[in-house]
C-alpha cells in the first residue's frame, strides 16, 4: 500500500523529511479495525515527532494521528464495528500512524463518523476533540451539562486545532464565560465565531487585559501554547482553588510554588495516555467520539477545517508540516485521497 514515511529526522524543507513509500498492508488482530483511509489531518504532535534528531529508522516510520475512513476488515475480538462502517479516530502514538492507504486502529479508541460530515470534515476532529474534551471535563473537572454555568475560563491559544474545539465545548456544553487568546485579527475573529465572548492577546500582559474586561481572576485556565512562557501569567490569573491544565510540555522547571497560596491545581492532558497504557477506561474515547458525532449531527458542534491541502502525498504533507511549524495556522489542515 502507499504511505508517507521517514527514515531520518530532518528539517521539513528537506525532501527526504517525508517521502512517498510502499509498505505491506497490515492485517487486523484482536480489537483492531483495518481502515481504508480517506482523509487525514495534521497536528503539532506530527511535527514534534518528526523534529530533527540524530536517529535513523531501519524501517520507514509512518506518522499521522487523525483520520477518517471506512472499515475494510476487523479483528476477531471486534464487537463495536463492522466492515463498511465510516469511522474517525486519532489512534495511538505507540503504533504506526495513519498516513497510509490502510491503517490499524483499536476499536476502543474509534468512533462512528458523524453522519452529517464527509471524510474531510470528519478527519479534522478526533485528536483535537479528544484532547479538548478530556482537558475540560476529565482534567479540569468542568461539568459538561452546564453545572458550572457562569464560571470563567481562559483558553491560551484559542484559534488552533484544540482551541477551536475547546471554545465550542466550553460555550455550548459547559456554558462558561470564555476568554480566548489570539494575536492576529483573523485568529481573534475565528475565536469569536466559535463562541468566545472575549479575546485577548497572549503576547501582551494577560492579567492586565483580564482586569480590563472585569475578570481579574478566572476559574479555569487551559494552556494550548508555550507553558513555560505563560505559566507566571496563568498562575496570577487563576482564582483561588482554581485549576490550570496544559497540553504543551515544558522545556524547563515550572514555578508551581506560585499556586501554593491559592491551593490551585495544575494538571496535564495527553490524549494518547489511555491508548499508550491501555488503561481500564480505554473505551472512554470510543464513547467520547460517539457522543461528539451526535453533537455534530445535532448542530451543537461544528468541524474545524481551516484548509484542505490536496491529496495525501509527501509533498503536500511536508507543506502542511511547514505551515504548522510556522505557528500561524487557524483551525485544522486536512489532506484527502491518495
Coordinates of C-alpha atoms in Angstrom, one line a residue:
X1 CA 0.0 0.0 0.0
X2 CA 1.0 3.6 -0.4
X3 CA 2.2 5.5 2.6
X4 CA 4.2 8.6 3.6
X5 CA 7.1 7.9 5.9
X6 CA 10.6 8.8 7.1
X7 CA 13.8 7.0 7.9
X8 CA 15.7 10.1 9.1
X9 CA 14.6 13.1 11.2
X10 CA 15.3 16.1 9.0
X11 CA 14.2 19.7 8.6
X12 CA 10.9 19.9 6.8
X13 CA 12.4 21.8 3.8
X14 CA 14.5 18.7 3.1
X15 CA 12.5 16.5 0.5
X16 CA 13.7 13.4 2.5
X17 CA 11.9 14.6 5.6
X18 CA 8.8 12.8 4.5
X19 CA 8.8 10.5 1.4
X20 CA 6.3 8.6 -0.6
X21 CA 6.9 4.9 0.1
X22 CA 5.3 1.5 -0.3
X23 CA 4.7 -0.7 2.8
X24 CA 2.9 -4.0 3.4
X25 CA -0.8 -3.8 4.1
X26 CA -1.3 -4.8 7.7
X27 CA -3.7 -7.5 9.0
X28 CA -6.1 -6.8 11.9
X29 CA -5.9 -8.8 15.1
X30 CA -7.7 -8.7 18.4
X31 CA -9.7 -5.5 18.7
X32 CA -8.1 -4.0 15.6
X33 CA -10.0 -2.4 12.7
X34 CA -8.3 -2.2 9.3
X35 CA -9.4 1.2 8.0
X36 CA -9.3 2.3 4.4
X37 CA -8.0 5.9 5.0
X38 CA -9.9 8.6 3.0
X39 CA -8.7 11.8 4.8
X40 CA -6.1 12.8 7.4
X41 CA -5.4 15.9 9.3
X42 CA -2.1 17.1 10.7
X43 CA -1.3 18.1 14.3
X44 CA 1.6 19.7 16.2
X45 CA 2.4 16.2 17.5
X46 CA 3.3 15.1 14.0
X47 CA 5.9 17.9 13.7
X48 CA 7.3 17.2 17.2
X49 CA 7.8 13.5 16.5
X50 CA 9.4 14.4 13.1
X51 CA 11.6 17.1 14.5
X52 CA 15.3 16.8 13.6
X53 CA 17.4 14.5 15.7
X54 CA 20.3 12.0 15.3
X55 CA 18.3 8.8 14.8
X56 CA 17.9 6.6 11.7
X57 CA 14.9 4.1 11.4
X58 CA 15.8 0.7 10.0
X59 CA 12.3 0.5 8.5
X60 CA 10.3 3.6 7.5
X61 CA 8.2 5.2 10.2
X62 CA 4.7 6.4 9.3
X63 CA 3.3 9.3 11.2
X64 CA -0.2 10.7 11.4
X65 CA -2.8 10.7 14.2
X66 CA -6.0 11.9 12.8
X67 CA -8.0 10.0 10.2
X68 CA -11.4 9.3 8.7
X69 CA -12.2 6.3 6.5
X70 CA -14.1 3.1 6.1
X71 CA -13.7 -0.2 7.9
X72 CA -12.2 -2.7 5.4
X73 CA -11.7 -5.7 7.8
X74 CA -12.0 -6.4 11.5
X75 CA -10.0 -8.5 14.1
X76 CA -11.6 -11.5 15.8
X77 CA -12.4 -9.6 19.0
X78 CA -14.2 -6.6 17.4
X79 CA -17.8 -6.0 18.6
X80 CA -18.4 -2.3 18.0
X81 CA -17.9 -2.1 14.3
X82 CA -18.5 -4.0 11.0
X83 CA -17.0 -3.9 7.6
X84 CA -18.3 -0.8 5.7
X85 CA -18.7 1.4 8.7
X86 CA -17.4 5.0 8.3
X87 CA -15.1 5.8 11.2
X88 CA -13.0 8.6 12.6
X89 CA -10.2 8.4 15.2
X90 CA -6.8 9.6 16.4
X91 CA -5.2 6.3 17.1
X92 CA -2.2 5.5 19.3
X93 CA 1.2 7.2 19.2
X94 CA 2.8 3.8 20.0
X95 CA 1.7 2.3 16.7
X96 CA 2.2 3.2 13.1
X97 CA 0.3 6.3 12.1
X98 CA -2.5 6.9 9.6
X99 CA -0.5 8.5 6.7
X100 CA -1.1 5.3 4.7
X101 CA -3.8 3.8 2.4
X102 CA -4.8 1.3 5.1
X103 CA -4.4 1.6 8.9
X104 CA -4.9 -0.5 12.0
X105 CA -6.6 1.1 15.0
X106 CA -8.1 -0.3 18.1
X107 CA -11.9 -0.2 18.1
X108 CA -12.0 1.1 21.7
X109 CA -10.5 4.4 20.6
X110 CA -12.5 4.7 17.4
X111 CA -15.8 6.4 16.8
X112 CA -18.6 6.1 14.3
X113 CA -18.2 9.1 12.0
X114 CA -20.8 11.9 12.2
X115 CA -23.4 11.1 9.5
X116 CA -23.6 14.8 8.5
X117 CA -19.9 15.1 7.7
X118 CA -17.8 13.9 4.8
X119 CA -14.4 12.4 5.3
X120 CA -12.6 15.7 5.0
X121 CA -14.6 17.4 7.7
X122 CA -14.6 14.4 10.0
X123 CA -10.8 13.9 9.8
X124 CA -10.3 17.4 11.3
X125 CA -11.9 16.4 14.6
X126 CA -10.6 13.4 16.5
X127 CA -7.3 14.3 18.1
X128 CA -8.2 17.8 19.0
X129 CA -11.7 16.9 20.1
X130 CA -10.5 14.1 22.4
X131 CA -7.8 16.5 23.8
X132 CA -10.2 19.4 24.4
X133 CA -12.9 17.1 25.9
X134 CA -10.5 15.3 28.3
X135 CA -8.9 18.6 29.3
X136 CA -12.1 20.3 30.1
X137 CA -14.2 17.5 31.5
X138 CA -11.7 15.0 32.9
X139 CA -8.7 17.1 33.9
X140 CA -10.3 20.4 34.9
X141 CA -13.4 18.6 36.1
X142 CA -15.8 21.1 34.5
X143 CA -19.4 19.8 34.3
X144 CA -20.3 19.0 30.7
X145 CA -24.0 19.5 31.4
X146 CA -23.9 23.2 32.4
X147 CA -23.4 22.6 36.1
X148 CA -20.6 25.2 36.1
X149 CA -22.6 27.8 34.1
X150 CA -21.3 31.3 34.5
X151 CA -17.8 30.3 35.7
X152 CA -14.9 31.6 33.6
X153 CA -12.1 30.0 31.6
X154 CA -9.0 31.4 29.9
X155 CA -8.1 29.5 26.8
X156 CA -4.5 30.3 25.8
X157 CA -4.1 29.7 22.1
X158 CA -7.8 29.7 21.1
X159 CA -7.5 29.6 17.3
X160 CA -5.6 26.4 16.9
X161 CA -7.0 22.9 16.5
X162 CA -7.6 22.1 20.2
X163 CA -8.7 25.7 21.0
X164 CA -11.2 25.6 18.1
X165 CA -13.0 22.7 19.8
X166 CA -12.4 23.7 23.4
X167 CA -14.2 27.1 22.8
X168 CA -17.2 25.3 21.4
X169 CA -17.4 22.7 24.2
X170 CA -16.8 25.4 26.9
X171 CA -19.6 27.6 25.5
X172 CA -22.2 25.2 24.2
X173 CA -22.0 22.4 26.7
X174 CA -20.4 23.8 29.9
X175 CA -21.9 27.3 29.3
X176 CA -18.8 29.1 30.6
X177 CA -17.7 32.7 30.1
X178 CA -14.7 32.3 27.7
X179 CA -11.7 34.5 27.3
X180 CA -9.6 33.1 24.4
X181 CA -6.2 34.4 23.3
X182 CA -5.2 35.3 19.8
X183 CA -2.5 37.5 18.4
X184 CA -3.9 38.4 14.9
X185 CA -7.3 39.9 13.8
X186 CA -8.2 36.9 11.7
X187 CA -7.5 34.4 14.6
X188 CA -9.4 36.6 17.0
X189 CA -12.4 36.7 14.6
X190 CA -12.2 32.9 14.4
X191 CA -12.4 32.6 18.2
X192 CA -15.4 34.9 18.4
X193 CA -17.2 32.9 15.6
X194 CA -16.7 29.7 17.6
X195 CA -18.2 31.3 20.7
X196 CA -15.6 33.1 22.7
X197 CA -17.1 36.2 24.4
X198 CA -13.8 37.9 24.9
X199 CA -10.4 37.7 23.1
X200 CA -7.1 39.0 24.4
X201 CA -3.5 38.8 23.1
X202 CA -1.2 36.3 24.7
X203 CA 1.8 38.3 23.6
X204 CA 0.7 41.1 25.9
X205 CA 0.1 41.3 29.6
X206 CA -2.7 38.8 30.1
X207 CA -3.6 39.6 33.8
X208 CA -3.9 43.3 32.9
X209 CA -6.1 42.6 29.9
X210 CA -8.3 40.3 32.1
X211 CA -8.7 43.1 34.7
X212 CA -9.7 45.5 31.9
X213 CA -12.5 43.0 31.0
X214 CA -13.7 43.0 34.6
X215 CA -12.4 39.4 35.1
X216 CA -9.3 39.8 37.4
X217 CA -9.3 36.1 38.0
X218 CA -10.7 33.1 36.1
X219 CA -11.9 29.8 37.5
X220 CA -10.1 27.7 34.9
X221 CA -7.2 28.0 32.5
X222 CA -6.5 25.8 29.5
X223 CA -3.0 26.3 28.1
X224 CA -2.5 25.3 24.5
X225 CA 0.5 27.5 23.8
X226 CA 4.0 27.7 25.5
X227 CA 3.5 26.5 29.0
X228 CA 6.9 27.9 30.2
X229 CA 6.3 31.4 29.0
X230 CA 2.7 31.7 30.1
X231 CA 2.9 29.9 33.5
X232 CA 3.5 33.0 35.7
X233 CA 0.6 34.9 34.0
X234 CA -1.7 31.9 34.3
X235 CA -0.8 31.5 38.0
X236 CA -1.6 35.1 38.6
X237 CA -4.9 34.9 36.6
X238 CA -6.3 31.7 38.1
X239 CA -8.7 32.1 41.0
X240 CA -8.1 30.7 44.5
X241 CA -8.8 27.0 44.3
X242 CA -9.0 27.2 40.5
X243 CA -7.4 24.8 38.1
X244 CA -4.9 25.1 35.2
X245 CA -4.5 22.4 32.6
X246 CA -1.8 22.4 29.9
X247 CA -1.3 20.2 26.8
X248 CA 2.1 21.7 25.9
X249 CA 5.2 20.1 27.5
X250 CA 7.5 22.4 29.4
X251 CA 11.2 22.9 28.4
X252 CA 12.3 23.8 31.9
X253 CA 11.1 23.7 35.5
X254 CA 7.7 25.3 36.2
X255 CA 7.3 27.6 39.2
X256 CA 4.4 25.6 40.7
X257 CA 5.1 27.3 44.0
X258 CA 3.2 30.2 42.6
X259 CA 0.0 28.2 43.0
X260 CA 0.5 27.3 46.7
X261 CA -1.2 30.2 48.4
X262 CA -4.2 29.8 46.1
X263 CA -4.4 26.0 46.6
X264 CA -4.7 25.9 42.9
X265 CA -4.4 22.8 40.8
X266 CA -2.1 22.2 37.8
X267 CA -2.7 19.1 35.6
X268 CA -1.5 17.7 32.3
X269 CA -3.7 16.4 29.4
X270 CA -2.2 14.0 26.9
X271 CA -4.8 12.3 24.8
X272 CA -2.6 9.3 24.0
X273 CA -2.5 8.2 27.6
X274 CA -5.4 5.8 27.5
X275 CA -4.1 4.0 24.4
X276 CA -0.5 4.1 25.4
X277 CA -1.1 2.4 28.7
X278 CA -4.2 0.5 27.7
X279 CA -6.0 1.9 30.8
X280 CA -9.1 0.1 32.1
X281 CA -11.2 3.0 30.8
X282 CA -9.7 3.0 27.3
X283 CA -13.1 2.6 25.8
X284 CA -14.0 6.1 27.1
X285 CA -12.5 7.5 23.9
X286 CA -14.9 5.4 21.8
X287 CA -17.8 6.8 23.8
X288 CA -16.5 10.3 23.6
X289 CA -16.2 10.2 19.8
X290 CA -19.7 8.7 19.6
X291 CA -21.1 11.5 21.7
X292 CA -19.3 14.1 19.7
X293 CA -20.7 12.6 16.4
X294 CA -24.2 13.0 17.9
X295 CA -23.4 16.6 18.9
X296 CA -22.1 17.4 15.4
X297 CA -25.2 15.8 13.7
X298 CA -27.4 17.8 16.1
X299 CA -25.7 21.1 15.0
X300 CA -24.2 21.7 18.5
X301 CA -20.6 21.4 17.4
X302 CA -19.0 22.2 14.0
X303 CA -16.0 20.9 12.3
X304 CA -12.8 23.0 12.4
X305 CA -11.2 22.6 9.0
X306 CA -9.0 25.6 8.2
X307 CA -7.6 24.5 4.9
X308 CA -7.7 21.4 2.6
X309 CA -4.2 21.0 1.2
X310 CA -4.9 18.5 -1.6
X311 CA -4.3 14.7 -1.9
X312 CA -2.3 12.7 0.6
X313 CA 1.3 12.6 -0.6
X314 CA 4.7 13.5 0.7
X315 CA 4.9 16.9 -0.9
X316 CA 1.6 18.1 0.5
X317 CA 2.3 16.6 3.9
X318 CA 5.7 18.4 4.0
X319 CA 3.8 21.6 3.1
X320 CA 1.3 21.0 6.0
X321 CA 4.1 20.4 8.5
X322 CA 5.9 23.5 7.4
X323 CA 2.7 25.6 7.9
X324 CA 2.2 24.2 11.3
X325 CA 5.8 24.8 12.3
X326 CA 5.2 28.5 11.3
X327 CA 2.8 28.8 14.2
X328 CA 0.1 30.8 12.3
X329 CA -2.4 28.1 11.4
X330 CA -6.1 28.7 12.1
X331 CA -8.2 25.5 12.5
X332 CA -7.1 22.2 11.1
X333 CA -5.1 21.3 8.0
X334 CA -6.6 18.3 6.1
X335 CA -5.5 16.1 3.2
X336 CA -7.8 13.8 1.4
X337 CA -7.4 10.9 -1.1
X338 CA -4.3 9.1 -2.4

